[in-house]
Tab-separated table of C-alpha atoms and ligand atoms in Angstrom:
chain	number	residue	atom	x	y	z
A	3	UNK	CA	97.176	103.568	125.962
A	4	UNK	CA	96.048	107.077	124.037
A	5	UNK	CA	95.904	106.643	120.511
A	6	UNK	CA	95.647	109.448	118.046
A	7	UNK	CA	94.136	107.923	114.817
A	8	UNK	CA	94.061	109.732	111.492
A	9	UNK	CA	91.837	108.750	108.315
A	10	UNK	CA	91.831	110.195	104.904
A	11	UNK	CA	90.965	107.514	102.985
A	12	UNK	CA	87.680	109.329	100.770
A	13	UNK	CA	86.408	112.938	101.259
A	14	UNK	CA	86.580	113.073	105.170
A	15	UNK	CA	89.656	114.828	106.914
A	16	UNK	CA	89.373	113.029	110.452
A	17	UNK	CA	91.566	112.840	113.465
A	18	UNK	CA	90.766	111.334	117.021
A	19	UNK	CA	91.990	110.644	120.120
A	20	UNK	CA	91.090	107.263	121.953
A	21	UNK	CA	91.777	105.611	125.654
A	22	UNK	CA	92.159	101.843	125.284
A	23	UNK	CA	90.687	101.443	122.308
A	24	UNK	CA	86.965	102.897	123.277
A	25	UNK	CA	87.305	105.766	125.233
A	26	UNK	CA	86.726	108.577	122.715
A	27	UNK	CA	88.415	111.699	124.192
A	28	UNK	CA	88.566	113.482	121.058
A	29	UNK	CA	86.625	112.902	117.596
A	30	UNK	CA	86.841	115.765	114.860
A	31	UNK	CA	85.927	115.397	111.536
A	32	UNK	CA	85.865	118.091	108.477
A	33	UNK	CA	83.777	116.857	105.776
A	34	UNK	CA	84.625	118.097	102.257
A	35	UNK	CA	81.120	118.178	100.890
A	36	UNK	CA	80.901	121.213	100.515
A	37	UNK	CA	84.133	121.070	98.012
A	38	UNK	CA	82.845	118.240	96.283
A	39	UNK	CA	78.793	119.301	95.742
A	40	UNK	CA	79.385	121.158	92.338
A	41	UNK	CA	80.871	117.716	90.624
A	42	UNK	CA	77.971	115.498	92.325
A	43	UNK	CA	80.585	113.066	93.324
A	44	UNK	CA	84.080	113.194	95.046
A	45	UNK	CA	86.920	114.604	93.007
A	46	UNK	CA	90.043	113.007	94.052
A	47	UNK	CA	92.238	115.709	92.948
A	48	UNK	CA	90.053	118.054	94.994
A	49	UNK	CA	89.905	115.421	97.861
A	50	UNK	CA	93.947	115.246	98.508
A	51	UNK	CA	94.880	118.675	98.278
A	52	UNK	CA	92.220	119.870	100.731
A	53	UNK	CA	93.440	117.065	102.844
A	54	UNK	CA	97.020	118.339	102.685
A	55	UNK	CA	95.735	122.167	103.601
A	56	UNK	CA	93.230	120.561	106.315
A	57	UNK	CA	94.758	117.860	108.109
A	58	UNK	CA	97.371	119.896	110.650
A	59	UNK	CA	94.512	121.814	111.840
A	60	UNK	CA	92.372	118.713	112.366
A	61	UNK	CA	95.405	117.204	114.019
A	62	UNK	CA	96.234	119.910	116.616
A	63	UNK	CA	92.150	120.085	117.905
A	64	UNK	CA	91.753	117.088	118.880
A	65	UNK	CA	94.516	116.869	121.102
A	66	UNK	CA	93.646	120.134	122.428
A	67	UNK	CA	89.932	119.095	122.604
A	68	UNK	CA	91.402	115.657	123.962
A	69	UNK	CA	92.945	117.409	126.936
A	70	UNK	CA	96.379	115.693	126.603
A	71	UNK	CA	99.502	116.901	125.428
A	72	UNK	CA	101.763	115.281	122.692
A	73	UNK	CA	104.147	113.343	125.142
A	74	UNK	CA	100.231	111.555	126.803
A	75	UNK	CA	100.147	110.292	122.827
A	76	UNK	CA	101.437	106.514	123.092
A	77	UNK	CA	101.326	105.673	118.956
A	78	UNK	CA	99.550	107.212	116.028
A	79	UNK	CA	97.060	104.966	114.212
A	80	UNK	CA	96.369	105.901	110.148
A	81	UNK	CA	94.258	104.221	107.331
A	82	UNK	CA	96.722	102.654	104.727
A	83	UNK	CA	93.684	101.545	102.596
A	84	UNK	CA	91.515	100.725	101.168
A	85	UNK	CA	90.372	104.280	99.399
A	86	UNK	CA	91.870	106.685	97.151
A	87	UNK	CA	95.424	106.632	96.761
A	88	UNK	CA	96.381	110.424	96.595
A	89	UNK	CA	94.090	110.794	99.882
A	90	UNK	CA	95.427	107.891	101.790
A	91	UNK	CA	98.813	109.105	101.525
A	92	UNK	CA	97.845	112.355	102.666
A	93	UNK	CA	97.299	110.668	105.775
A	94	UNK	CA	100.116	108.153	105.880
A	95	UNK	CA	102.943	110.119	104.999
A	96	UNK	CA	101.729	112.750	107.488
A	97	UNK	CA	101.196	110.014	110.149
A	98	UNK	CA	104.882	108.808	109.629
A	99	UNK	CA	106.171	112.241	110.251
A	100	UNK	CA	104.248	112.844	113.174
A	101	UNK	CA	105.538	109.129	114.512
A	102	UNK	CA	108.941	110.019	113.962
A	103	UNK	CA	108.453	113.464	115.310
A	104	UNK	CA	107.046	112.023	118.462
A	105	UNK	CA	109.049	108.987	118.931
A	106	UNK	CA	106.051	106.845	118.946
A	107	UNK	CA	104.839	103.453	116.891
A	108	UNK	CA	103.186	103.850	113.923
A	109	UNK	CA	100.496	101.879	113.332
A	110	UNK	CA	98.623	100.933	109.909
A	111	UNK	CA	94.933	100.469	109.381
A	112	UNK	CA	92.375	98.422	107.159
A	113	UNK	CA	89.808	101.316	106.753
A	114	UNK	CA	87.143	98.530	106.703
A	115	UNK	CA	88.261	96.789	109.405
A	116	UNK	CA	87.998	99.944	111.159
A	117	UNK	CA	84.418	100.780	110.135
A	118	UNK	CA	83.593	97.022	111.841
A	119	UNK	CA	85.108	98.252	115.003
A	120	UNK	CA	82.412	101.414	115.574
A	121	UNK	CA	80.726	99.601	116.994
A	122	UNK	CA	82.524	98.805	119.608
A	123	UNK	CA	83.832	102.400	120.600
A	124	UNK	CA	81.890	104.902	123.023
A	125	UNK	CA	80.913	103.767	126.635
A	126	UNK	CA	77.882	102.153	126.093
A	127	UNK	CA	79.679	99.890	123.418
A	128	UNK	CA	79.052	96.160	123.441
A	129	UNK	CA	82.493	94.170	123.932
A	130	UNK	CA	84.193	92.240	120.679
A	131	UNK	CA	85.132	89.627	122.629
A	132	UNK	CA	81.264	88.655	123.982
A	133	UNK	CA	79.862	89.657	120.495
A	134	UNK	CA	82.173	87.346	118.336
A	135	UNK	CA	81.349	85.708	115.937
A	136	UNK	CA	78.994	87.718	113.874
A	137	UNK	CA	78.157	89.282	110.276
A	138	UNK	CA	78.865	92.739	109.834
A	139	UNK	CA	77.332	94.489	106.505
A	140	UNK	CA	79.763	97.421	105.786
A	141	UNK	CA	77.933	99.714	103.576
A	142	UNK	CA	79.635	102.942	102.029
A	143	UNK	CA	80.117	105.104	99.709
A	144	UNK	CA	83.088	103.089	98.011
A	145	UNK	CA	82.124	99.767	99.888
A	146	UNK	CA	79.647	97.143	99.768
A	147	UNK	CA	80.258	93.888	101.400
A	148	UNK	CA	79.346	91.017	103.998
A	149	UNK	CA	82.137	90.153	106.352
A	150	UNK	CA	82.027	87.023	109.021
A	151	UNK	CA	83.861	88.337	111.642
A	152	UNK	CA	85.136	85.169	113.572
A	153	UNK	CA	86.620	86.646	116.546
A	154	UNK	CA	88.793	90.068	117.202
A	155	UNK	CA	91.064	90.769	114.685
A	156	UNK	CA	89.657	87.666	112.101
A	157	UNK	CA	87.984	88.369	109.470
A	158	UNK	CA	86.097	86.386	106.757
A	159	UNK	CA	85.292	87.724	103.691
A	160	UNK	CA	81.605	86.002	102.331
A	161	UNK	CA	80.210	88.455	99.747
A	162	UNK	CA	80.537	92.011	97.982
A	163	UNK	CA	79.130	93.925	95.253
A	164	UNK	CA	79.798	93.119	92.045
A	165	UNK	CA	80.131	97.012	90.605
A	166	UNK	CA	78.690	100.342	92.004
A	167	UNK	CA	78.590	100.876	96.217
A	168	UNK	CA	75.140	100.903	98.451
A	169	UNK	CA	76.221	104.333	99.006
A	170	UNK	CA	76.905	105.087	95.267
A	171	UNK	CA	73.740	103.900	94.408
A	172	UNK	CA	72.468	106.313	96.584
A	173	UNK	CA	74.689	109.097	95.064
A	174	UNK	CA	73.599	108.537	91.809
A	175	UNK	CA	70.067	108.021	92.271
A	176	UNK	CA	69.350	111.293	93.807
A	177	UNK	CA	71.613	112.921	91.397
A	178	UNK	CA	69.330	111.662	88.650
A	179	UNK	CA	66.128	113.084	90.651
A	180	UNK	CA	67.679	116.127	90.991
A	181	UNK	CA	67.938	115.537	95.008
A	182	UNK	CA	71.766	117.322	95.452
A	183	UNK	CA	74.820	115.649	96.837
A	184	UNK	CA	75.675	113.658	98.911
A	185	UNK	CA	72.761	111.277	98.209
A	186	UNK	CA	72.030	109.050	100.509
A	187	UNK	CA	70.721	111.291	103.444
A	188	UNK	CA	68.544	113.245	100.701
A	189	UNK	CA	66.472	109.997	99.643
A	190	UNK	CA	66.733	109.287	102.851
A	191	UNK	CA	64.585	112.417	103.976
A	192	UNK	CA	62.141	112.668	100.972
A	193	UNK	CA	61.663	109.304	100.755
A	194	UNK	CA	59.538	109.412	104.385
A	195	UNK	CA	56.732	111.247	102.374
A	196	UNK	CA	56.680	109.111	99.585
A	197	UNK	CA	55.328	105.598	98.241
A	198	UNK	CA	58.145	102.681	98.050
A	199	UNK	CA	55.598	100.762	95.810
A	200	UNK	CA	55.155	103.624	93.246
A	201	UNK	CA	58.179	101.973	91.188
A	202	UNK	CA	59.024	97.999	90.793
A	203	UNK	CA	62.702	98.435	90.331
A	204	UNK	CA	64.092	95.922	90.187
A	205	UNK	CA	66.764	93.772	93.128
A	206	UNK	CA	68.512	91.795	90.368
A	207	UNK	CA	70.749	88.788	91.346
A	208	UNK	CA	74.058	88.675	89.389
A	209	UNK	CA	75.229	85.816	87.405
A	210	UNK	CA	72.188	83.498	88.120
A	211	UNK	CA	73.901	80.260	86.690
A	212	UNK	CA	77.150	80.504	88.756
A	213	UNK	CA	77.150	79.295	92.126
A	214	UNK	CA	80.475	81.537	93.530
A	215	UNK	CA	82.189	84.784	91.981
A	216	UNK	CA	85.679	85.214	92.202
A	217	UNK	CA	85.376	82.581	95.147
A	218	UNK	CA	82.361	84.111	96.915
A	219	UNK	CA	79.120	82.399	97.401
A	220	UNK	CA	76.786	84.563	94.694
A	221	UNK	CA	74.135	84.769	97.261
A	222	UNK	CA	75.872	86.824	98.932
A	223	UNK	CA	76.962	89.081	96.572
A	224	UNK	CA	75.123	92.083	95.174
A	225	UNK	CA	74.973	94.517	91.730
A	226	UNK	CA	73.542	97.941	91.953
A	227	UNK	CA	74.470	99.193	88.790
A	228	UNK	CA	71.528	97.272	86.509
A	229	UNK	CA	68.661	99.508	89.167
A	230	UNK	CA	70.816	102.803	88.437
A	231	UNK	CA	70.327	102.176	84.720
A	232	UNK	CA	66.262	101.405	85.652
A	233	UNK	CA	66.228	104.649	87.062
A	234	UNK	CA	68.012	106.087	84.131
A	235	UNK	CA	65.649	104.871	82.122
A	236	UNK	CA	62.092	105.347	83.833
A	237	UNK	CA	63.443	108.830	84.081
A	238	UNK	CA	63.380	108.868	80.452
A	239	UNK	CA	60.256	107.464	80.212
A	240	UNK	CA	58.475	109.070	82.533
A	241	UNK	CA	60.212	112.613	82.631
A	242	UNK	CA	59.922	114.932	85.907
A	243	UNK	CA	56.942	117.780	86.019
A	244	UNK	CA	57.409	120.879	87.108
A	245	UNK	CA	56.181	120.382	90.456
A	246	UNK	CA	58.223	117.226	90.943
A	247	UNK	CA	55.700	116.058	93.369
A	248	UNK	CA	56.391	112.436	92.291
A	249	UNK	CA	59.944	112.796	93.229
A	250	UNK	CA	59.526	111.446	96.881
A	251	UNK	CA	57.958	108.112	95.714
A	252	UNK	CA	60.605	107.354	92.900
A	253	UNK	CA	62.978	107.773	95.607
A	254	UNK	CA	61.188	106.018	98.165
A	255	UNK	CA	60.568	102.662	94.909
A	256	UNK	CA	64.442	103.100	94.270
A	257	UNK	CA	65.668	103.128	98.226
A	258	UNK	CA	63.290	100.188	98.617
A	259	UNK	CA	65.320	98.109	95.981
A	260	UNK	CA	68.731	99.335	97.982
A	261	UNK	CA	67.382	98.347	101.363
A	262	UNK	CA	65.413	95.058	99.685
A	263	UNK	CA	68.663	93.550	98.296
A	264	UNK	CA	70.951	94.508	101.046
A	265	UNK	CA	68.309	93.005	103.894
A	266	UNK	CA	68.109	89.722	101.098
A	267	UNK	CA	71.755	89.113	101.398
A	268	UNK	CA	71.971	89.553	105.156
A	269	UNK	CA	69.097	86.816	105.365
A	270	UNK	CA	71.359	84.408	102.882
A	271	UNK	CA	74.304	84.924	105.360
A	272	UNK	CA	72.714	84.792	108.897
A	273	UNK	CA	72.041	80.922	108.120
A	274	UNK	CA	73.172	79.609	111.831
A	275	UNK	CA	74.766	82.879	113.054
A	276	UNK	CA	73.355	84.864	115.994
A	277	UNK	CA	74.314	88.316	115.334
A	278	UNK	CA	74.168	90.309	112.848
A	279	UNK	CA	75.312	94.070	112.667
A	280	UNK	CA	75.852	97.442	110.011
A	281	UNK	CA	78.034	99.916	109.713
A	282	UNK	CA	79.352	102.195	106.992
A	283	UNK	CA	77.604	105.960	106.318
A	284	UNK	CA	75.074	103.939	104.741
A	285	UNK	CA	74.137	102.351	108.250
A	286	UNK	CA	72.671	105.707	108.661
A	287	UNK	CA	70.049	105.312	106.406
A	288	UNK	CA	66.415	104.874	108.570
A	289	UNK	CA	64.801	102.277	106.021
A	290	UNK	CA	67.794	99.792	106.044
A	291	UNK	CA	67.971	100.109	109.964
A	292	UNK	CA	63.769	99.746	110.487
A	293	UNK	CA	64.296	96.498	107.696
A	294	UNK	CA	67.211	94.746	109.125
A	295	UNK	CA	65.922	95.310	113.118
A	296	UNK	CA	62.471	94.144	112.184
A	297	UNK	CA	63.864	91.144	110.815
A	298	UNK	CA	66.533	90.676	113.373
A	299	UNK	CA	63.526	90.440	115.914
A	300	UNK	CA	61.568	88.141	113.585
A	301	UNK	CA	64.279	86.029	113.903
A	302	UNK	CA	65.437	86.358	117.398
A	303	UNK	CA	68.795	87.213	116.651
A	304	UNK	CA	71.071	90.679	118.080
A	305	UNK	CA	71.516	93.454	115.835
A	306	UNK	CA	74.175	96.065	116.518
A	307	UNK	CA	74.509	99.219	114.982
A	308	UNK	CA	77.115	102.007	115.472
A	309	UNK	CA	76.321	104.982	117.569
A	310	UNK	CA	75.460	107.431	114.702
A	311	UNK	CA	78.466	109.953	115.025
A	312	UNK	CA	80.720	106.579	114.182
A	313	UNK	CA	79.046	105.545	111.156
A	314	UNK	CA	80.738	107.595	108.029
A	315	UNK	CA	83.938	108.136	108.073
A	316	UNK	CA	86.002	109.258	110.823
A	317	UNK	CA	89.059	108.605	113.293
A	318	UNK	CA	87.590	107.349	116.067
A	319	UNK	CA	87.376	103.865	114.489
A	320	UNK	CA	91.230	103.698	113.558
A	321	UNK	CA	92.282	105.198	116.907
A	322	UNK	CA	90.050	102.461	118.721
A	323	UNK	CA	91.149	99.707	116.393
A	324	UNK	CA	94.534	100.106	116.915
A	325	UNK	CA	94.056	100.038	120.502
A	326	UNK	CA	93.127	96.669	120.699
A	327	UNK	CA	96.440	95.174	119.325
A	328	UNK	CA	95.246	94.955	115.389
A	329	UNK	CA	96.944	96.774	112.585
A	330	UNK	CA	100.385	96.537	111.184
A	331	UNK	CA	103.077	97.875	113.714
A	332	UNK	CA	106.712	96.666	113.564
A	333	UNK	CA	109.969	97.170	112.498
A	334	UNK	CA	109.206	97.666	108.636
A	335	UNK	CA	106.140	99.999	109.557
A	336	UNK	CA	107.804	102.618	108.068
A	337	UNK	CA	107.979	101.450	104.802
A	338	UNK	CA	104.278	100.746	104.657
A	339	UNK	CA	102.692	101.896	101.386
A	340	UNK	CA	98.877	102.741	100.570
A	341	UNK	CA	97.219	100.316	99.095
A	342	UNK	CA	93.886	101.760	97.397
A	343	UNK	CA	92.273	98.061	96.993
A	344	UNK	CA	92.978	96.680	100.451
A	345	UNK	CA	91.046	93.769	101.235
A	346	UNK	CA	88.947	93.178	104.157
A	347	UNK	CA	90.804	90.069	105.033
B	26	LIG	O1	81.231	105.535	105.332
B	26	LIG	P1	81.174	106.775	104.499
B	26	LIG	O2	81.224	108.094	105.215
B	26	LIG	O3	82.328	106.850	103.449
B	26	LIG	C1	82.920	105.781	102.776
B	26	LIG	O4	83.701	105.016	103.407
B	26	LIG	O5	82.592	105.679	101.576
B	26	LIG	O6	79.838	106.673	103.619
B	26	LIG	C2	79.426	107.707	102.775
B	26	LIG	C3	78.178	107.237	102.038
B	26	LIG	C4	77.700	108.202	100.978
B	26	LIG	O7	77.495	107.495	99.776
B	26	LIG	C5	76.381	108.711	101.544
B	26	LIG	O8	75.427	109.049	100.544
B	26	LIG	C6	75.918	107.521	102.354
B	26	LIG	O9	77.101	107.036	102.957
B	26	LIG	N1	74.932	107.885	103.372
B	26	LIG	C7	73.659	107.439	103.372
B	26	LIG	C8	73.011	108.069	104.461
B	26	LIG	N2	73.931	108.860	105.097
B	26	LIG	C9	75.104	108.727	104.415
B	26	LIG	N3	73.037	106.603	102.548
B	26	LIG	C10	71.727	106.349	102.789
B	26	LIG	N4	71.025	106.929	103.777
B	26	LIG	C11	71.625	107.782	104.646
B	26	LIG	N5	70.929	108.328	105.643
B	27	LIG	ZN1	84.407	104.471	105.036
């Protein structure tokens, strides 16, 4: 079974080619960052249309870097949601056509689902079926949340952030210390030379006096937007020099309180589970990874993390998804909508 899987959902123009759901024959991804770097943050507007004038291109490389032709395509795979609406149909409308075009199923993806099956593409992958059941943390730049993942294709939803994103947080943090965009990988890299205890930040819990939000367990939910405003205001109080030399150590203190709270909610919801695993762009970052694998081994428990390439967004994941049966395929596939706020479950 190929699959050629597209995703548009954010800022990422991605197509991809997968064998049986983890053979990766072709994985190309054009990342609008450079579109998006004068706003500091992703303009939708900006986002769709480039998607529109990208996406053919993307499309057409990797099944030429795939090595198969159109009729070796068996379905097309697409993220319906969740993300933003004017770049997730981008991708769905032009993922119908090309269905139609080809004769082949269409099939719809959850974009978070997706990010929860990286790690089991490429062909040193573990396999869902031996991993099961296990807590994924899917951190992103639009996502934040704890997912119990029960067996293939069933999904529990135990906690989430209340407001910004891990990967927001990141955004906006760095934007504040003057670090550029996209965020996350610039704390990331000046953080190594810097102190993490320069700061107290602090890793706030939400709503202390309520035992469940919205019908999640508040232990295992998370608020990022009370440090951005700590930042905000020890910027204020404490403004920049010149030479900025105390820039890696804020950034180091306000990572710290990221990766603190994140590793904190993984602890509340690895209570009797044996795996534990991240994905998301923010997966990427080297503090959360050193943090959660120390105490993974502290605790004798696995830890799986995506190979690096399937971390942010890209096809690969919604290509390999679909080829394991999940996704919504049928009759009335073609009258499948976007749906910006797509659950996990
Ligand atoms: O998964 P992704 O590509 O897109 C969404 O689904 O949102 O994640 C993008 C996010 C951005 O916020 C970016 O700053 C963050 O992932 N990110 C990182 C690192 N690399 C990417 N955050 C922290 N440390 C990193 N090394
Ligand atoms: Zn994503």
């Amino acid at each position: 079974m190929n699959i050629l899987g597209i995703e548009t959902s954010c800022d990422e123009t991605a197509a991809a080619v997968v064998r049986d759901g983890r053979d990766v024959l072709a994985n190309v991804v054009f990342s609008q960052v450079d579109l998006h770097r004068p706003y500091g943050g992703v303009v939708p507007e900006v986002a769709s249309r480039s998607h529109v004038t990208s996406l053919p291109d993307v499309i057409r490389e990797a099944i030429e870097r795939s090595g198969l032709g159109w009729q070796d395509i068996d379905a097309v795979a697409v993220t319906y949601g969740p993300g933003l609406a004017s770049s997730l149909l981008v991708g769905l409308s032009s993922a119908k056509a090309l269905a139609m075009r080809l004769g082949k199923p269409l099939i719809g993806i959850n974009h978070l689902q997706a990010h929860i099956h990286s790690l089991f593409i490429g062909r040193d992958s573990p396999d869902p079926r031996e991993v099961c059941p296990f807590i994924a943390l899917v951190v992103s730049g639009g996502h934040t949340c704890l997912v119990r993942v029960e067996a293939p294709g069933r999904y529990v939803l135990l906690g989430q952030t209340m407001d910004d994103a891990a990967g927001e947080a990141f955004d906006k943090g760095a934007n504040m210390l003057g670090l550029g965009y996209p965020g996350g990988p610039a704390i990331d890299r000046v953080a190594r030379s810097g102190r993490a205890d320069y700061v107290k930040f602090p890793r706030g819990r939400q709503l202390k006096d309520t035992a469940r939000v919205g019908g999640l367990d508040v232990e295992l939910c998370c608020s990022f937007s009370g440090l951005k405003t700590s930042l905000l205001y020890y910027l204020r109080d404490h403004p920049l020099s010149g030479e900025r030399s105390e820039v890696p150590s804020i950034a180091a203190s306000y990572q710290e309180a990221i990766v603190d709270t994140l590793v904190d909610r993984c602890r509340s919801a690895m209570r009797g589970e044996r795996c534990l695993a991240a994905v998301g762009g923010v997966s990427l970052n080297g503090r959360l990874r050193t943090k959660l694998g120390d105490y993974a081994k502290s605790a004798g428990f696995r830890f799986l993390l995506a190979e690096p390439q399937y971390c942010a967004d890209n096809a690969a994941m919604v290509a390999g998804l679909a080829g394991t049966g999940q996704g919504v395929s049928g009759p009335d596939v073609m009258s499948l909508d976007v749906d910006p706020n797509l659950d996990v479950a």
